[in-house]
Short mmCIF file of C-alpha atoms in Angstrom, two decimals:
data_model
loop_
_atom_site.label_atom_id
_atom_site.label_comp_id
_atom_site.label_asym_id
_atom_site.label_seq_id
_atom_site.Cartn_x
_atom_site.Cartn_y
_atom_site.Cartn_z
CA MET A 1 146.26 89.34 -44.43
CA SER A 2 147.43 85.48 -44.24
CA ASP A 3 145.97 83.01 -41.67
CA SER A 4 144.14 85.49 -40.29
CA PRO A 5 143.03 85.29 -36.75
CA GLY A 6 139.94 84.02 -35.16
CA ILE A 7 138.13 85.41 -32.06
CA PRO A 8 139.87 84.23 -29.04
CA GLU A 9 138.15 82.45 -26.42
CA THR A 10 137.41 84.17 -23.32
CA SER A 11 135.39 83.70 -20.49
CA ALA A 12 133.09 85.60 -18.31
CA THR A 13 134.67 88.61 -16.30
CA GLN A 14 135.01 88.14 -12.41
CA PRO A 15 134.44 91.62 -9.91
CA ARG A 16 137.33 92.49 -7.50
CA ASP A 17 136.14 95.04 -5.01
CA TRP A 18 138.08 97.98 -5.25
CA ASP A 19 139.53 100.22 -2.25
CA GLU A 20 137.82 103.49 -2.90
CA THR A 21 141.10 105.62 -0.91
CA SER A 22 142.97 105.27 -4.05
CA LEU A 23 140.45 105.85 -6.74
CA PRO A 24 141.27 108.83 -8.62
CA ALA A 25 139.81 111.84 -9.10
CA LEU A 26 136.17 110.75 -10.79
CA SER A 27 132.96 112.64 -10.53
CA ALA A 28 130.62 111.78 -7.98
CA ASP A 29 127.91 110.12 -10.31
CA TYR A 30 131.20 107.65 -11.66
CA VAL A 31 132.20 104.51 -10.08
CA GLU A 32 135.32 102.06 -10.92
CA ALA A 33 135.95 98.57 -10.40
CA GLU A 34 137.98 95.90 -11.19
CA TYR A 35 137.59 92.70 -12.82
CA LEU A 36 139.58 89.49 -13.87
CA LEU A 37 139.59 88.46 -18.00
CA SER A 38 140.85 85.23 -19.12
CA GLY A 39 140.75 82.85 -22.16
CA LEU A 40 143.09 81.63 -24.44
CA ALA A 41 144.90 83.51 -27.01
CA SER A 42 147.54 83.12 -30.06
CA SER A 43 150.92 84.77 -30.97
CA TYR A 44 151.37 86.47 -34.44
CA ALA A 45 154.25 87.54 -36.27
CA GLY A 46 155.17 89.19 -39.52
CA PRO A 47 155.43 92.99 -40.34
CA VAL A 48 152.35 94.70 -38.93
CA THR A 49 151.09 96.01 -41.92
CA GLY A 50 151.03 92.29 -43.07
CA PRO A 51 151.34 89.13 -44.23
CA ILE A 52 150.63 88.99 -40.23
CA ARG A 53 150.86 84.57 -39.57
CA ARG A 54 149.94 83.10 -36.25
CA ILE A 55 152.94 81.08 -34.52
CA SER A 56 151.29 79.69 -31.66
CA ASP A 57 147.88 78.89 -29.91
CA ARG A 58 146.00 78.83 -26.16
CA HIS A 59 148.31 80.22 -24.30
CA ARG A 60 145.86 80.76 -21.40
CA TYR A 61 146.29 83.87 -19.74
CA VAL A 62 144.31 86.28 -16.86
CA THR A 63 144.28 89.79 -17.13
CA ARG A 64 142.90 92.83 -14.92
CA VAL A 65 140.40 95.11 -16.50
CA LEU A 66 139.66 98.33 -14.79
CA VAL A 67 136.05 100.05 -15.34
CA ARG A 68 135.05 103.63 -14.97
CA HIS A 69 131.38 104.43 -15.77
CA PRO A 70 128.72 106.47 -15.04
CA ARG A 71 126.68 105.34 -11.41
CA GLN A 72 123.60 105.35 -13.53
CA SER A 73 122.37 103.44 -16.43
CA ALA A 74 120.40 106.78 -17.40
CA ARG A 75 123.62 108.48 -17.50
CA PHE A 76 125.38 105.66 -19.71
CA SER A 77 125.84 107.44 -23.28
CA GLY A 78 126.72 104.09 -24.95
CA ARG A 79 130.12 104.84 -25.53
CA VAL A 80 133.09 102.64 -24.37
CA VAL A 81 136.64 104.38 -25.16
CA ILE A 82 139.14 100.74 -24.14
CA GLU A 83 142.99 101.93 -23.40
CA PRO A 84 146.19 99.23 -23.03
CA PHE A 85 147.85 100.69 -20.04
CA ASN A 86 150.87 102.75 -20.67
CA THR A 87 153.77 100.70 -19.24
CA THR A 88 156.87 103.22 -19.76
CA TYR A 89 157.17 103.66 -16.07
CA GLY A 90 157.16 100.07 -14.89
CA VAL A 91 153.43 100.23 -13.08
CA ASP A 92 150.11 100.66 -15.38
CA ARG A 93 149.46 104.26 -15.94
CA ASP A 94 145.80 105.60 -17.16
CA ALA A 95 147.94 107.71 -20.15
CA LEU A 96 144.99 108.82 -22.31
CA TRP A 97 142.31 108.87 -19.90
CA SER A 98 144.68 112.24 -17.91
CA HIS A 99 143.94 113.51 -20.85
CA VAL A 100 140.19 113.02 -21.94
CA GLY A 101 139.08 111.57 -18.72
CA ALA A 102 137.09 114.91 -17.92
CA LEU A 103 135.62 114.87 -21.29
CA LEU A 104 134.05 111.18 -20.88
CA GLN A 105 133.15 112.09 -18.03
CA ALA A 106 131.06 115.24 -19.23
CA HIS A 107 129.35 113.19 -21.67
CA GLY A 108 128.44 110.05 -19.49
CA ASP A 109 130.95 107.89 -21.45
CA ALA A 110 132.80 104.80 -19.79
CA TRP A 111 136.49 103.83 -20.12
CA ILE A 112 138.35 100.25 -20.04
CA GLY A 113 141.92 100.21 -18.88
CA ILE A 114 143.04 96.91 -19.55
CA SER A 115 147.14 95.34 -18.76
CA GLU A 116 147.96 93.79 -21.77
CA ARG A 117 151.86 93.13 -21.18
CA ALA A 118 153.78 90.23 -18.71
CA TRP A 119 155.10 93.14 -17.52
CA SER A 120 152.08 94.30 -16.27
CA ALA A 121 151.45 91.03 -14.52
CA ALA A 122 154.84 91.02 -12.82
CA GLN A 123 154.21 94.94 -11.24
CA LEU A 124 150.54 94.21 -9.99
CA LYS A 125 151.57 90.69 -8.07
CA GLN A 126 154.93 92.77 -6.74
CA ARG A 127 152.19 95.66 -5.75
CA ASP A 128 149.96 93.12 -4.04
CA PRO A 129 150.71 89.54 -4.31
CA GLN A 130 147.48 88.12 -2.64
CA ARG A 131 145.53 90.62 -4.69
CA TYR A 132 146.57 89.71 -8.26
CA ALA A 133 147.70 86.49 -7.45
CA ASP A 134 145.95 85.29 -10.59
CA VAL A 135 146.99 87.75 -12.72
CA ASP A 136 148.98 85.94 -15.74
CA ILE A 137 150.07 87.36 -18.77
CA PRO A 138 152.90 84.12 -20.13
CA LEU A 139 154.20 86.43 -23.42
CA ASP A 140 153.89 90.10 -24.02
CA GLU A 141 152.63 88.81 -27.51
CA LEU A 142 149.94 87.92 -26.43
CA ALA A 143 148.61 91.72 -25.82
CA TRP A 144 146.89 91.58 -29.29
CA ASP A 145 144.15 89.38 -28.89
CA LEU A 146 143.57 90.49 -25.49
CA LEU A 147 142.67 93.83 -27.22
CA ARG A 148 140.61 91.75 -29.36
CA ALA A 149 138.97 90.15 -26.29
CA ILE A 150 137.51 92.69 -24.35
CA GLY A 151 136.89 94.71 -27.13
CA THR A 152 134.87 91.96 -28.78
CA VAL A 153 133.34 91.20 -24.97
CA VAL A 154 132.50 94.37 -24.09
CA LYS A 155 130.70 95.11 -27.46
CA GLY A 156 128.71 91.75 -27.67
CA GLY A 157 127.50 93.07 -23.81
CA GLY A 158 125.79 90.24 -21.46
CA GLU A 159 127.36 88.09 -18.57
CA HIS A 160 130.87 88.07 -20.04
CA SER A 161 131.13 91.89 -19.92
CA PRO A 162 132.24 94.35 -17.17
CA LEU A 163 129.55 96.87 -18.48
CA GLN A 164 127.21 93.48 -18.38
CA HIS A 165 124.42 96.32 -17.14
CA LEU A 166 125.10 98.70 -20.06
CA PRO A 167 123.65 99.25 -23.13
CA VAL A 168 127.01 99.51 -25.25
CA ARG A 169 126.14 100.72 -28.71
CA TYR A 170 129.96 102.40 -29.65
CA VAL A 171 133.52 100.67 -28.68
CA TYR A 172 136.83 102.70 -29.33
CA LEU A 173 140.22 101.75 -28.83
CA GLY A 174 142.84 104.55 -28.25
CA GLY A 175 145.86 105.43 -26.89
CA TYR A 176 148.87 107.73 -25.40
CA SER A 177 152.44 107.40 -26.55
CA GLN A 178 153.29 104.04 -25.61
CA SER A 179 149.75 103.05 -25.08
CA ALA A 180 149.42 104.80 -28.70
CA VAL A 181 152.09 102.89 -30.28
CA ASP A 182 149.86 99.68 -29.48
CA THR A 183 146.84 101.16 -30.35
CA ALA A 184 148.39 101.91 -33.92
CA THR A 185 149.60 98.76 -34.54
CA PHE A 186 146.54 96.89 -33.33
CA ALA A 187 144.63 98.77 -36.00
CA ALA A 188 146.82 98.54 -38.85
CA ALA A 189 146.68 95.01 -38.24
CA PHE A 190 144.36 93.62 -36.51
CA GLY A 191 141.19 96.56 -37.10
CA ALA A 192 139.76 95.29 -40.16
CA VAL A 193 139.64 91.43 -39.13
CA THR A 194 138.51 92.18 -35.47
CA GLN A 195 134.49 91.31 -35.79
CA THR A 196 131.44 90.35 -34.19
CA SER A 197 129.46 87.26 -34.99
CA ASP A 198 127.68 89.35 -37.07
CA GLY A 199 130.37 90.89 -39.13
CA LEU A 200 130.36 94.16 -37.55
CA ALA A 201 133.60 95.87 -36.15
CA VAL A 202 134.02 95.90 -32.92
CA TYR A 203 135.93 98.86 -32.43
CA ASP A 204 134.24 101.98 -34.38
CA GLY A 205 137.43 103.86 -34.68
CA PHE A 206 140.95 104.14 -33.39
CA PHE A 207 142.90 107.34 -31.38
CA PRO A 208 146.41 107.16 -31.41
CA ALA A 209 147.47 109.84 -30.16
CA SER A 210 151.31 110.80 -29.79
CA HIS A 211 153.31 107.94 -31.06
CA ALA A 212 155.29 109.58 -33.63
CA ALA A 213 156.19 106.99 -36.35
CA SER A 214 156.59 103.46 -34.32
CA LEU A 215 154.33 100.84 -34.12
CA THR A 216 155.16 97.86 -32.12
CA PRO A 217 156.56 93.97 -33.84
CA LEU A 218 154.03 91.91 -33.63
CA ALA A 219 156.50 89.53 -31.96
CA VAL A 220 157.09 92.05 -29.34
CA ASP A 221 160.37 93.70 -29.32
CA LEU A 222 160.13 96.90 -27.79
CA ALA A 223 163.60 97.78 -28.64
CA ARG A 224 163.00 97.81 -32.12
CA PHE A 225 160.14 99.18 -33.30
CA GLU A 226 158.24 99.45 -36.58
CA TYR A 227 157.56 102.03 -38.62
CA ALA A 228 154.68 102.82 -41.26
CA ALA A 229 151.84 105.30 -42.32
CA MET A 230 148.48 104.00 -40.86
CA PRO A 231 146.47 101.70 -43.81
CA ALA A 232 142.71 101.55 -44.21
CA VAL A 233 141.33 99.69 -41.41
CA GLY A 234 137.54 100.36 -42.54
CA VAL A 235 136.58 102.63 -39.14
CA PRO A 236 137.44 106.26 -38.84
CA VAL A 237 141.25 107.00 -37.42
CA ILE A 238 142.00 110.11 -36.15
CA GLU A 239 146.04 110.72 -35.00
CA VAL A 240 146.85 112.89 -33.37
CA GLN A 241 151.06 114.01 -33.25
CA PRO A 242 152.66 117.10 -31.19
CA GLN A 243 155.24 119.10 -32.60
CA SER A 244 157.90 116.85 -30.46
CA ASP A 245 156.57 113.58 -32.17
CA VAL A 246 156.30 115.04 -35.95
CA GLU A 247 160.15 116.04 -35.75
CA GLY A 248 161.56 112.77 -33.90
CA PHE A 249 164.71 112.34 -32.13
CA SER A 250 167.98 111.27 -32.02
CA PHE A 251 170.40 110.45 -28.99
CA ALA A 252 173.61 108.08 -28.54
CA GLU A 253 172.67 104.92 -31.03
CA PHE A 254 169.24 105.49 -30.86
CA THR A 255 166.65 106.95 -33.26
CA ASN A 256 162.92 107.49 -32.99
CA PRO A 257 161.87 108.72 -36.66
CA GLY A 258 159.11 111.51 -36.50
CA SER A 259 156.08 110.91 -37.95
CA ALA A 260 156.55 113.87 -40.78
CA SER A 261 158.60 110.82 -42.34
CA MET A 262 155.75 108.29 -42.37
CA ARG A 263 152.99 111.48 -43.04
CA ARG A 264 149.68 110.22 -45.03
CA ASP A 265 146.74 112.16 -46.72
CA ASP A 266 143.86 112.33 -44.95
CA SER A 267 140.77 110.62 -46.77
CA ASP A 268 136.99 110.30 -46.61
CA ALA A 269 136.64 106.87 -48.45
CA PRO A 270 134.65 104.86 -46.86
CA GLY A 271 136.84 102.25 -46.03
CA ASP A 272 139.86 104.43 -44.97
CA ARG A 273 138.47 107.50 -42.96
CA PHE A 274 141.79 109.07 -41.99
CA ARG A 275 142.49 112.17 -39.76
CA LEU A 276 146.24 113.68 -38.86
CA TYR A 277 146.13 116.60 -36.92
CA GLU A 278 149.36 117.90 -36.33
CA ILE A 279 149.77 120.30 -33.27
CA ALA A 280 152.03 122.95 -33.27
CA GLY A 281 154.09 123.63 -30.04
CA ALA A 282 152.73 120.81 -28.13
CA PRO A 283 155.58 118.29 -26.30
CA HIS A 284 154.88 115.00 -26.00
CA ALA A 285 154.79 114.70 -22.57
CA ALA A 286 153.05 118.03 -21.26
CA LYS A 287 154.58 119.09 -17.91
CA ILE A 288 156.24 115.56 -16.96
CA VAL A 289 159.60 116.05 -16.48
CA GLY A 290 162.32 113.62 -17.30
CA CYS A 291 160.28 112.62 -20.87
CA ASP A 292 160.62 115.00 -22.79
CA GLY A 293 162.63 117.95 -21.19
CA ASN A 294 161.48 120.28 -18.71
CA GLY A 295 157.89 120.13 -19.63
CA SER A 296 155.83 123.01 -20.81
CA SER A 297 152.59 124.96 -19.83
CA PHE A 298 151.22 124.28 -23.37
CA PRO A 299 147.70 122.86 -23.09
CA THR A 300 148.36 119.59 -25.12
CA SER A 301 144.83 118.28 -23.65
CA ALA A 302 142.50 120.14 -25.03
CA PHE A 303 143.70 119.50 -28.37
CA ILE A 304 143.64 115.56 -27.48
CA ARG A 305 139.97 115.89 -25.69
CA ALA A 306 139.22 118.16 -29.56
CA ALA A 307 140.23 115.62 -31.47
CA LEU A 308 138.84 112.59 -29.50
CA TYR A 309 135.41 114.24 -29.82
CA GLN A 310 135.93 114.47 -33.73
CA LEU A 311 136.15 110.72 -33.62
CA PHE A 312 133.35 110.41 -32.40
CA ARG A 313 131.17 112.34 -34.30
CA TRP A 314 132.58 110.65 -37.43
CA ALA A 315 132.10 107.69 -36.68
CA GLU A 316 128.49 108.04 -34.81
CA ASP A 317 126.35 110.82 -36.50
CA ASP A 318 129.00 110.60 -39.96
CA ILE A 319 130.14 114.13 -39.64
CA ALA A 320 133.77 114.54 -41.15
CA PRO A 321 136.56 116.50 -39.42
CA PRO A 322 137.82 119.35 -40.63
CA ARG A 323 140.76 119.08 -42.22
CA ALA A 324 144.04 120.86 -40.85
CA PRO A 325 147.60 122.25 -42.36
CA ARG A 326 150.64 119.61 -41.50
CA ILE A 327 153.75 121.25 -39.37
CA VAL A 328 156.19 123.30 -42.14
CA LEU A 329 159.35 121.43 -41.92
CA GLU A 330 162.56 123.40 -41.96
CA THR A 331 164.36 120.24 -42.02
CA ASP A 332 162.47 117.11 -43.75
CA ASP A 333 164.57 113.67 -42.43
CA VAL A 334 163.89 110.35 -40.71
CA VAL A 335 164.56 113.44 -37.69
CA SER A 336 162.60 116.70 -39.03
CA GLN A 337 162.88 119.92 -37.53
CA ALA A 338 159.73 122.52 -37.61
CA ALA A 339 160.18 125.75 -39.35
CA VAL A 340 159.50 128.62 -37.30
CA ASP A 341 158.41 132.06 -37.28
CA ARG A 342 159.68 134.83 -35.24
CA PHE A 343 159.01 134.34 -32.02
CA GLY A 344 160.58 130.37 -32.02
CA ASN A 345 157.44 129.19 -32.50
CA ALA A 346 156.60 126.47 -35.54
CA VAL A 347 155.01 127.48 -38.63
CA GLY A 348 151.56 125.19 -39.66
CA GLY A 349 149.74 122.64 -37.75
CA VAL A 350 146.40 122.70 -36.56
CA PRO A 351 145.49 126.55 -36.12
CA SER A 352 145.56 127.74 -32.69
CA PRO A 353 145.88 130.71 -30.70
CA PHE A 354 148.81 129.92 -28.49
CA ARG A 355 150.93 129.81 -32.44
CA GLU A 356 149.39 132.72 -33.39
CA VAL A 357 149.25 134.74 -30.67
CA PRO A 358 151.94 133.70 -28.79
CA ILE A 359 153.11 134.75 -25.03
CA ALA A 360 155.71 132.04 -24.91
CA ARG A 361 158.31 129.97 -26.89
CA TYR A 362 156.94 126.56 -26.96
#
């Protein structure tokens, strides 16, 4: 990789009070807090899979960080999942948390959401001009250094960290849908070079779920994605693709290639630990009407939680996850179509009672 980036400058996070009437459904022993993270960041260009070049430096930013963690430090597992907020619908959304929040709370894990887009800063200011007056993300292209900064600060601990009083041992980056596109992009472009001062990986694993074949261009253009399989990044990566993301779709003049067009083999090589799980019957957006049709009763979240748990075991205990067959394709192309059984459900993929003993056509 040419002109590999250094660790961006960051300053201590500053806590902001949070109105508890707006809290999501958290366990009684969990708290939520909001912080500001400020620093200097660079912007980058080049293909996601390299070579990457730095094109500008020292852009000052101030972004917001939302943190959920056990109220008592004794309850904390030492594990943190960082999620770039999903901005598909404008306002920051914790898309991955909506699937895995119950798992994280059951294990005593911490979760951190970070605003990484200029659009997010504008939306926050519109929502509450006084509260978010200082938030400023001048360029979307700074997203990559923002993700490097929050991971580095959290992994290092101390006064700069929003979890300064908690003993952090493992840090993961994950996302769902649009935030998974950014997670996969970061892993491919910056995962191997994002290290602590003593040369250890900042992120212990990556979890991009439901991003089809899409990667965000480093010089961000959300109307023109790049497409590539995940390269070796030095730490475990588990990729989860619902059936709709395996197949992809096309309408009008827009085509979203399915992940089947960028499949790669699973690997247990020390520097290239990778698993791909394709979930037959699973939609992209579960019960959200509009993004993926009329919604579905398929329990996508159960599969997302199971896969994330496998990533933890792999990174922390060196227990390799099981492998699973790929979805069988009737049409294998940029946009593919799954082969189906006599009930109309896709063949292959992660073994599932919802497909093996179906009560519906998913």
